[in-house]
mmCIF file of C-alpha atoms and ligand atoms in Angstrom:
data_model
loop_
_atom_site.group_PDB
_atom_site.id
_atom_site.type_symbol
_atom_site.label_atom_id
_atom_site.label_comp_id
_atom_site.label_asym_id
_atom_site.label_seq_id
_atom_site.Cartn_x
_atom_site.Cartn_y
_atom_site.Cartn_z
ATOM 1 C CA UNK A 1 18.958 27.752 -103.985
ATOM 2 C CA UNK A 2 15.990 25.401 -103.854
ATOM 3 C CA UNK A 3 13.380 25.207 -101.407
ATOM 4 C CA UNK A 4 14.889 22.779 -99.112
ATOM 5 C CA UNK A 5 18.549 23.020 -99.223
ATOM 6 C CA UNK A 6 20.736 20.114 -99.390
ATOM 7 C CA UNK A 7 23.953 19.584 -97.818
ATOM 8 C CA UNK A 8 26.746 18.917 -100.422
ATOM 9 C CA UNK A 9 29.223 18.944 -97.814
ATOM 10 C CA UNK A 10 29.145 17.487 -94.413
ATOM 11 C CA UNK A 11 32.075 17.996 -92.273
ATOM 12 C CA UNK A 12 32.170 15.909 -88.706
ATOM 13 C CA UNK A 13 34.320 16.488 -85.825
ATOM 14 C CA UNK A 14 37.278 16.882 -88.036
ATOM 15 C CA UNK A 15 40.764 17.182 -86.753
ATOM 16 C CA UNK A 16 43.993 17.370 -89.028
ATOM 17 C CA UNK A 17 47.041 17.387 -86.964
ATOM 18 C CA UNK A 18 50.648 17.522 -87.876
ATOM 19 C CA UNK A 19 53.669 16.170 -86.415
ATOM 20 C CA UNK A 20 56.814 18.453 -85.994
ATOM 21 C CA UNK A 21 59.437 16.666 -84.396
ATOM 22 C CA UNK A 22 57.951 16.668 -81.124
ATOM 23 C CA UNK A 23 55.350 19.185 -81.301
ATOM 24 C CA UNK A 24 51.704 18.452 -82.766
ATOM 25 C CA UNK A 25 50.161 20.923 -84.357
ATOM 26 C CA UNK A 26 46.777 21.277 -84.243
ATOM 27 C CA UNK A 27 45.756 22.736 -87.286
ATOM 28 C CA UNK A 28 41.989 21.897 -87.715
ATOM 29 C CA UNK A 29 40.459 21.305 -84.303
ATOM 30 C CA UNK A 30 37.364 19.119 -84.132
ATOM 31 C CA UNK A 31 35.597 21.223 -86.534
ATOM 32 C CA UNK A 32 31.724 20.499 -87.849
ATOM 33 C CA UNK A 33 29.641 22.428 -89.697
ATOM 34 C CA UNK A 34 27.424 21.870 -93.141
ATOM 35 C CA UNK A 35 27.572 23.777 -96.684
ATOM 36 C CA UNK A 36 24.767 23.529 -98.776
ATOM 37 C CA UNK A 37 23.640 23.144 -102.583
ATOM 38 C CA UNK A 38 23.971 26.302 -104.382
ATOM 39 C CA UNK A 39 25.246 28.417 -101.174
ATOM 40 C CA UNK A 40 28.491 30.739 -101.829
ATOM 41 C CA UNK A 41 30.402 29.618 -98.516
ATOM 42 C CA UNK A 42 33.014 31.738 -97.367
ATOM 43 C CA UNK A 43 35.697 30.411 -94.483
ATOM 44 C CA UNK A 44 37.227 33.568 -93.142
ATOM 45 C CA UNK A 45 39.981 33.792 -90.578
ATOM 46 C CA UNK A 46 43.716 34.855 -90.413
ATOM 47 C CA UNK A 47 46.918 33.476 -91.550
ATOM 48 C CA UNK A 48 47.601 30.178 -90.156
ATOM 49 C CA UNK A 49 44.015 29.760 -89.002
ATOM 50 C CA UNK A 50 43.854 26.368 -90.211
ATOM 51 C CA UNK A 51 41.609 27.422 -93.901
ATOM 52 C CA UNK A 52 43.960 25.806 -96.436
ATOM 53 C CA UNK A 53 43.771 22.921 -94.708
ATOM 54 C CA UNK A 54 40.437 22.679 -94.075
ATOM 55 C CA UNK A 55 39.710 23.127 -97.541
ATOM 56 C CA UNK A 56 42.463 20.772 -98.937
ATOM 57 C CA UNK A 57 40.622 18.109 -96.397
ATOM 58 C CA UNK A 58 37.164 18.809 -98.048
ATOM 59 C CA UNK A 59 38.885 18.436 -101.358
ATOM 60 C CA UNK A 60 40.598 15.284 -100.149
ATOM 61 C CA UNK A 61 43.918 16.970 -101.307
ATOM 62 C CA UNK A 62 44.948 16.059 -97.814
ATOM 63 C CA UNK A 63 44.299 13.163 -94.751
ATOM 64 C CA UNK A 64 42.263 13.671 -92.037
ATOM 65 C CA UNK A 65 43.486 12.690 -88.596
ATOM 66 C CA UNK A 66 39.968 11.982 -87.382
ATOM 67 C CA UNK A 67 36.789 12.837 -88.204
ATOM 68 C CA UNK A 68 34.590 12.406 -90.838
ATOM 69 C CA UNK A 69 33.926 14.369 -94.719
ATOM 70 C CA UNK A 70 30.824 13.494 -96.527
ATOM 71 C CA UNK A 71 30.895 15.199 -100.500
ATOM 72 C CA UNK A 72 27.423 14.051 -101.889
ATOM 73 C CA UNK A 73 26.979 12.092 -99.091
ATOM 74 C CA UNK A 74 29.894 10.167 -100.011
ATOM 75 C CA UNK A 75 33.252 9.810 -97.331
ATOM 76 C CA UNK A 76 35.851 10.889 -99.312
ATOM 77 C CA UNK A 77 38.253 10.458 -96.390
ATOM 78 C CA UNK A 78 37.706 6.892 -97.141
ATOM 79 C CA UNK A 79 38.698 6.970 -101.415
ATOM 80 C CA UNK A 80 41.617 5.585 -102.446
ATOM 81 C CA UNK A 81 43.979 7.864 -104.921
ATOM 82 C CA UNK A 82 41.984 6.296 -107.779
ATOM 83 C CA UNK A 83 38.723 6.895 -106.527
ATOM 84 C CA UNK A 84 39.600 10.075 -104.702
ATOM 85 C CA UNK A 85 41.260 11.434 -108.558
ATOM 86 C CA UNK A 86 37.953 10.555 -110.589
ATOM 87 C CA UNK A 87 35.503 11.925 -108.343
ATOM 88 C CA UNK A 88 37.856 15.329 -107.866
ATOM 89 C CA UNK A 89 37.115 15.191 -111.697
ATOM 90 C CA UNK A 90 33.698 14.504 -111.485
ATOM 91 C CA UNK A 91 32.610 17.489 -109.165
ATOM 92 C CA UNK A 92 35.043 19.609 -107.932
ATOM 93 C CA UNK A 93 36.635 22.525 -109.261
ATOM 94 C CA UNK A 94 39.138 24.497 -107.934
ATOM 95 C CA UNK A 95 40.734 28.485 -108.700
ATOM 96 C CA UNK A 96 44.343 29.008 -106.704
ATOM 97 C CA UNK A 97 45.450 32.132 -105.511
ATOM 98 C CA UNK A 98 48.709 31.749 -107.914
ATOM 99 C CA UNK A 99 46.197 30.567 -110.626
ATOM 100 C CA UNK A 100 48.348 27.708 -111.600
ATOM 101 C CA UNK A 101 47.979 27.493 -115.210
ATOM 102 C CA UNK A 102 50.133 25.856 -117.591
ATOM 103 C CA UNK A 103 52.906 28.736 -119.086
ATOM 104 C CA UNK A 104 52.996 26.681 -122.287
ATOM 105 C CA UNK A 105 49.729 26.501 -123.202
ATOM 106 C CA UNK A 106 47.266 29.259 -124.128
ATOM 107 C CA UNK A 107 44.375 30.246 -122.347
ATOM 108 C CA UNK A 108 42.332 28.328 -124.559
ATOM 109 C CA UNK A 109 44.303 25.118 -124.311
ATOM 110 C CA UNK A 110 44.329 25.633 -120.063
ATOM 111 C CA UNK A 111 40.517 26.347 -119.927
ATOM 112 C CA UNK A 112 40.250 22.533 -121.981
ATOM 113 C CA UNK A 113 42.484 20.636 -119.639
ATOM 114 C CA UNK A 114 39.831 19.374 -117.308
ATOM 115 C CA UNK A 115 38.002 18.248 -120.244
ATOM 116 C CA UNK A 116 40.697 16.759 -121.698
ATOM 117 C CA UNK A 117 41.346 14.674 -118.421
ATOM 118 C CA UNK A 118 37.193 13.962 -118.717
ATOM 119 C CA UNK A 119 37.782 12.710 -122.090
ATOM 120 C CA UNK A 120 35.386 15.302 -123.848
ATOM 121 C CA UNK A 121 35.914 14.856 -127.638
ATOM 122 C CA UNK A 122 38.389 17.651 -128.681
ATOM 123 C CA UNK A 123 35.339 19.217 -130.646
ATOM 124 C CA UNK A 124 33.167 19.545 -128.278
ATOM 125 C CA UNK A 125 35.735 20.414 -125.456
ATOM 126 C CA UNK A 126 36.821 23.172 -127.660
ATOM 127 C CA UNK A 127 33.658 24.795 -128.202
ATOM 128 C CA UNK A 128 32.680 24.529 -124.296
ATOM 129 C CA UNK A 129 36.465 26.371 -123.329
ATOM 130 C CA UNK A 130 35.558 28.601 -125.773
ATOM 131 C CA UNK A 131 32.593 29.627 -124.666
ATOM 132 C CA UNK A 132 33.649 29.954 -120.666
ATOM 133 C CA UNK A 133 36.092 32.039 -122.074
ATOM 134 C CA UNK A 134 33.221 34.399 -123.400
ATOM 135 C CA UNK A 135 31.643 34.416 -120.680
ATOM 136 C CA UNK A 136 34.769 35.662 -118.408
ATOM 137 C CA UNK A 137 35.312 37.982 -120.786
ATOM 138 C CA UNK A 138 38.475 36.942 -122.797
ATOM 139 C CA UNK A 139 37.191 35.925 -126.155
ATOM 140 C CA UNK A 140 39.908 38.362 -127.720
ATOM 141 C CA UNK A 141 42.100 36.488 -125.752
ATOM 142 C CA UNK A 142 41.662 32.717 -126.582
ATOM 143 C CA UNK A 143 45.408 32.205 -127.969
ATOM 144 C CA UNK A 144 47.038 34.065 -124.991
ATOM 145 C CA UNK A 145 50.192 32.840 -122.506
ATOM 146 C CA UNK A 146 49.441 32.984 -118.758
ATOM 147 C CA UNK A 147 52.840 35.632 -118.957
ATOM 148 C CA UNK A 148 50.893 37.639 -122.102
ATOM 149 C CA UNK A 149 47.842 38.165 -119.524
ATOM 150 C CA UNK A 150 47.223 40.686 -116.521
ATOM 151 C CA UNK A 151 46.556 39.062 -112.951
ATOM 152 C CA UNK A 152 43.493 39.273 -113.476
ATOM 153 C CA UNK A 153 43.115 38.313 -116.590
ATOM 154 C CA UNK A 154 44.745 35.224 -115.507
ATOM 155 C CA UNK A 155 42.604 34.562 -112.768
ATOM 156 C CA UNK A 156 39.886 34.862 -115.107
ATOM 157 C CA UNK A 157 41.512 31.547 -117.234
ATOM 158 C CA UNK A 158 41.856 29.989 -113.957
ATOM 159 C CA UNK A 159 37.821 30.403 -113.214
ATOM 160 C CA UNK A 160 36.812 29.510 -116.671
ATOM 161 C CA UNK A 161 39.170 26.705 -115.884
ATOM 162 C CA UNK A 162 37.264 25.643 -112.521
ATOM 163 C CA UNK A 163 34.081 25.924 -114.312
ATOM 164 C CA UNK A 164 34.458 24.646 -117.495
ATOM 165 C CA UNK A 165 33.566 20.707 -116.600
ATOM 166 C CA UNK A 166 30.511 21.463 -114.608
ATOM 167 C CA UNK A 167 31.469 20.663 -111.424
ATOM 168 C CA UNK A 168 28.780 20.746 -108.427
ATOM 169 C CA UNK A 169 31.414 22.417 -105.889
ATOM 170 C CA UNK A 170 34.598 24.897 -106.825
ATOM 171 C CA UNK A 171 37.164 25.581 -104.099
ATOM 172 C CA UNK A 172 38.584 28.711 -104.280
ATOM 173 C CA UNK A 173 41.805 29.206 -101.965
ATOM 174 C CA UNK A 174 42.618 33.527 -101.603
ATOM 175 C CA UNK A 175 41.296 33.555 -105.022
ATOM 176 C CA UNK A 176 42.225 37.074 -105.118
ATOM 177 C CA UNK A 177 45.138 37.290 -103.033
ATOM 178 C CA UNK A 178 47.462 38.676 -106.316
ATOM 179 C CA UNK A 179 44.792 41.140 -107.336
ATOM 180 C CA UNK A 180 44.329 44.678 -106.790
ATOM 181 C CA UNK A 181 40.837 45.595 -105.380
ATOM 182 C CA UNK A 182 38.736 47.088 -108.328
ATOM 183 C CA UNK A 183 39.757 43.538 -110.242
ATOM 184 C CA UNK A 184 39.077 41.796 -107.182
ATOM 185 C CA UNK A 185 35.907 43.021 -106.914
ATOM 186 C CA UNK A 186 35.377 41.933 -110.747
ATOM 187 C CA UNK A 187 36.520 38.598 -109.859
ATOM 188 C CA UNK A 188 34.515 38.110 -107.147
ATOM 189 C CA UNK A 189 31.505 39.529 -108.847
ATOM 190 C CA UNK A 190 32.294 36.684 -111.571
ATOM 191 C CA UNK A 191 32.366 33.868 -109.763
ATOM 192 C CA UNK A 192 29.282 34.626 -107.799
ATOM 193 C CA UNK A 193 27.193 35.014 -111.039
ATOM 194 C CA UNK A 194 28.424 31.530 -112.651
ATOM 195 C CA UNK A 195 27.822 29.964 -109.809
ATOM 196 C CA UNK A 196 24.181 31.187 -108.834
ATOM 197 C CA UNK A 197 23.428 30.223 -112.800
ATOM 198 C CA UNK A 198 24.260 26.890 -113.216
ATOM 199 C CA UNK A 199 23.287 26.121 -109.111
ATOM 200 C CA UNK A 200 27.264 25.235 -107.983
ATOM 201 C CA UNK A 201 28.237 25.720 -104.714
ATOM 202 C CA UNK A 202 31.208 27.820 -104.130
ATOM 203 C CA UNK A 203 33.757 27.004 -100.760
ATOM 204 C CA UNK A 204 35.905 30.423 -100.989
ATOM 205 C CA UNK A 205 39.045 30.796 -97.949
ATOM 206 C CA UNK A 206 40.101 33.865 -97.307
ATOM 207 C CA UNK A 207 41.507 36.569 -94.658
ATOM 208 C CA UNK A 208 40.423 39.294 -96.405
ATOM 209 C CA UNK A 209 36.578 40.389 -94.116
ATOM 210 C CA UNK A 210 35.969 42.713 -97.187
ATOM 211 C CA UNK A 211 35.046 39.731 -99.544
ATOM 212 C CA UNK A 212 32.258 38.416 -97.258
ATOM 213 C CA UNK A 213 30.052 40.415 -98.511
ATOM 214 C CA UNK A 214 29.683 38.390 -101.675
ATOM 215 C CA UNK A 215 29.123 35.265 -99.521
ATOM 216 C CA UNK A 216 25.607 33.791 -98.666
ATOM 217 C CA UNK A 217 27.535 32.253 -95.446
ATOM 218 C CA UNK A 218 30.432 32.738 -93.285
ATOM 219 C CA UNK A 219 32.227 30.469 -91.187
ATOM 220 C CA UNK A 220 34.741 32.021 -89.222
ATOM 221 C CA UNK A 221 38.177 29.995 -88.298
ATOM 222 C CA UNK A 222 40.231 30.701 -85.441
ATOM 223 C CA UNK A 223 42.927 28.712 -84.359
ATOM 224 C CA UNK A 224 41.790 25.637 -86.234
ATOM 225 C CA UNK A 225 38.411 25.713 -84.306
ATOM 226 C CA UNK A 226 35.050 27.409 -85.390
ATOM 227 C CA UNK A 227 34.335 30.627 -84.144
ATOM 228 C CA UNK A 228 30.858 31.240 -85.493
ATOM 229 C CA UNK A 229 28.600 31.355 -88.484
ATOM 230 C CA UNK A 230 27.471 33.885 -90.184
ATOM 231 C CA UNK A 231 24.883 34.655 -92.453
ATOM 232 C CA UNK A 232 24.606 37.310 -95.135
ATOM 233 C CA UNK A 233 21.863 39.251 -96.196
ATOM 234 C CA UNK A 234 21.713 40.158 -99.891
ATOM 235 C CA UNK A 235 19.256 42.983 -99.087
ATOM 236 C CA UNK A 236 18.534 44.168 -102.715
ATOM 237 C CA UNK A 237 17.735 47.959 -101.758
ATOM 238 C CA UNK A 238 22.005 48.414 -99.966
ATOM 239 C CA UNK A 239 24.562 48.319 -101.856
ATOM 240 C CA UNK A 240 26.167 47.128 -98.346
ATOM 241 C CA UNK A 241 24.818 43.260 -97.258
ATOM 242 C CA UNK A 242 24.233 43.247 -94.346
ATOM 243 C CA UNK A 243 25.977 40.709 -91.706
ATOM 244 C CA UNK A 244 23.410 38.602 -88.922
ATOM 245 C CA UNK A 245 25.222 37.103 -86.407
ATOM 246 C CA UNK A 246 23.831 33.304 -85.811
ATOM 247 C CA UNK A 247 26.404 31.925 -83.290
ATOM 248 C CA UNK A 248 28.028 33.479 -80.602
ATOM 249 C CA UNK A 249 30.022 36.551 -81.020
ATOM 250 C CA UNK A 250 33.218 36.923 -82.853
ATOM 251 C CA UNK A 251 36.304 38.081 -81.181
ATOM 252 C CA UNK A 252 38.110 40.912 -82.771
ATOM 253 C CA UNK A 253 41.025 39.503 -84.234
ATOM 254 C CA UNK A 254 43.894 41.672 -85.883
ATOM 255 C CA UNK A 255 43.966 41.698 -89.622
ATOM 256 C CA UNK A 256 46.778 40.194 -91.374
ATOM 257 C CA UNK A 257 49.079 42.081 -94.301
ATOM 258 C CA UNK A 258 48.570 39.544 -97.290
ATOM 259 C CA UNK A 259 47.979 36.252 -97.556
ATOM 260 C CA UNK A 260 50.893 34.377 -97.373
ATOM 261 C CA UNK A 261 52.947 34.595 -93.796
ATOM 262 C CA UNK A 262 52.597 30.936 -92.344
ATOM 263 C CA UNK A 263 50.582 29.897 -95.209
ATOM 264 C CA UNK A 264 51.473 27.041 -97.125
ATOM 265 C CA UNK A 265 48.560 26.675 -99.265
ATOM 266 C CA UNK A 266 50.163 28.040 -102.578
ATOM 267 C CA UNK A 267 50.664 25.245 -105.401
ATOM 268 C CA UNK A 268 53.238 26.623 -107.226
ATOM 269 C CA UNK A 269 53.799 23.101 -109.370
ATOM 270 C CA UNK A 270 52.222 24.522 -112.722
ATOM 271 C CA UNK A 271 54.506 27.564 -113.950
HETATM 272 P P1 LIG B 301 45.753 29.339 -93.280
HETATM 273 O O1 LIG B 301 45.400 28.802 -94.625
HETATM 274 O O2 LIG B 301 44.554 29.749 -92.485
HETATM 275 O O3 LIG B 301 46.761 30.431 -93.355
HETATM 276 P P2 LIG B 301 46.987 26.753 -92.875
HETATM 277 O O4 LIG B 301 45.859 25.792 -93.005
HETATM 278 O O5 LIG B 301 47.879 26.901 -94.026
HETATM 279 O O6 LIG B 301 46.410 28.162 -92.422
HETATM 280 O O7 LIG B 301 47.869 26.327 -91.610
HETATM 281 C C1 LIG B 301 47.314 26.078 -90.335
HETATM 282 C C2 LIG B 301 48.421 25.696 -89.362
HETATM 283 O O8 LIG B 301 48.944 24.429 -89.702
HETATM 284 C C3 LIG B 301 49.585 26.662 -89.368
HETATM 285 O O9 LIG B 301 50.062 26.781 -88.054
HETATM 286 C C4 LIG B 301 50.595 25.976 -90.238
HETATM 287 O O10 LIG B 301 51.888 26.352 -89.910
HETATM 288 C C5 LIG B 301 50.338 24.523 -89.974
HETATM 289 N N1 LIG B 301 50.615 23.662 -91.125
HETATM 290 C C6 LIG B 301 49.985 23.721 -92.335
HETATM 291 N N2 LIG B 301 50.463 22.784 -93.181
HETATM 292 C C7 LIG B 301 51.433 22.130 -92.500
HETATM 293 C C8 LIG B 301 52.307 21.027 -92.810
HETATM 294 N N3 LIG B 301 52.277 20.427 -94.013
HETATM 295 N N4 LIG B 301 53.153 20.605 -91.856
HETATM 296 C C9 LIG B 301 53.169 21.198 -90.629
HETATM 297 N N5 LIG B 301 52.384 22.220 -90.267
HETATM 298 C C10 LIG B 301 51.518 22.676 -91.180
HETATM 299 MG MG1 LIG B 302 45.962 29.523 -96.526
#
């Protein structure tokens, strides 16, 4: 991170709420907080907490009710499709729990898509998915199906994938919520290091308390609301960071099984 960190993303007294009949459902609850340039942000709470929805919001994947998201100082709750789609393209990435690559194509051919859509000469696009590849650790498996690759394996297409194109900010929705924990820990261990090279700002959801560890920040969600903030200390000498409470205290809230009761952030469009 540099010297004075910048926000990337600035979200204001956001509420999403959804209609059921009758009931509204409060899912994100006047929420506000700031991410910065560079930081590895990790929203943390349990199923139905409101973080797929937060995070779809930041990614303008879905309406705000009111409120306000800056991305780059720009109000992406105020794009149209168009404008929304090309600047999605422009600087956000994102890695899905389900991964959500294309069964037809190989690994090589999914890690080019966003460069396709960016209108990268095939060359060129080519040698860059080739090379994120590499650097995940599949180059023996450039010509690979999604179904002829592990979990992880696949999750490692889906972050060369997300970070193929550049992008200033990846999401990352329970990016390891198929994985077992030794490749989770691989995973997370990945994405951490691409990100802290090339300066890109990582917003990670998750219920899993384990994997905020490998955050710089963590904003706990309860109940749609903010609980507190977090930050981590990447003390070099522990192999444990350690956790410094900034807001007020966190309530002890019972962990949850996996990540999918109540949760309806999966995609599952691309298989
Ligand atoms: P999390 O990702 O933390 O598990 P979600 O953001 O998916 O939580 O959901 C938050 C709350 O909003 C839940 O109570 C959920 O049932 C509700 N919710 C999410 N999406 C919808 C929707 N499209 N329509 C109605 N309710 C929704
Ligand atoms: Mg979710």
């Amino acid at each position: 991170m540099g010297d004075t960190p910048q926000k990337v993303i600035e979200v204001k007294n956001v509420r999403k709420i959804y209609r059921m009949g009758n009931e509204k459902i409060y899912a994100v609850d006047d929420v506000s907080f700031d991410i910065y340039e560079g930081e590895f942000c990790c929203l943390l709470g349990t199923s139905g907490s409101g973080k797929s929805t937060l995070l779809n919001l930041m990614a303008g994947i879905e309406k705000l009710t009111s409120g306000q998201i800056l991305i780059k100082g720009r109000p992406i709750h105020k794009l149209n499709e168009t404008k929304l789609a090309r600047f999605r393209q422009k600087y956000l990435g994102f890695v899905f729990q389900s991964y959500n690559l294309i069964g037809t194509m190989t690994a090589l051919e999914n890690v080019e898509l966003p460069l396709v859509f960016k209108r990268v000469p095939k060359k060129k696009r080519r040698a860059m998915a080739k090379e994120m590849l590499e650097k995940v650790g599949l180059k023996n498996r450039l010509k690979h199906k999604p179904k002829e690759m592990s979990g992880g394996q696949q999750q490692r297409v889906g972050i060369a994938r997300a970070f193929v194109a550049k992008p200033s900010i990846v999401f990352a929705d329970e990016p390891t919520g198929n994985l077992d924990t030794k490749t989770t820990m691989e995973v997370m261990e990945l994405i951490r290091e691409i990100a802290h090279d090339n300066n890109q700002t990582i917003v990670m959801v998750t219920h899993d308390r384990s994997l905020a560890q490998y955050a710089d920040r963590v904003i706990h969600i309860l109940d749609g609301k903010v609980q507190s903030i977090d930050v981590v200390n990447h003390n070099m000498e522990d192999d444990e960071p350690e956790i410094t409470e900034t807001k007020k205290e966190e309530t002890n809230v019972e962990e949850e099984n996996d990540g999918t009761v109540g949760s309806v952030d999966d995609d599952n469009s691309a298989n």
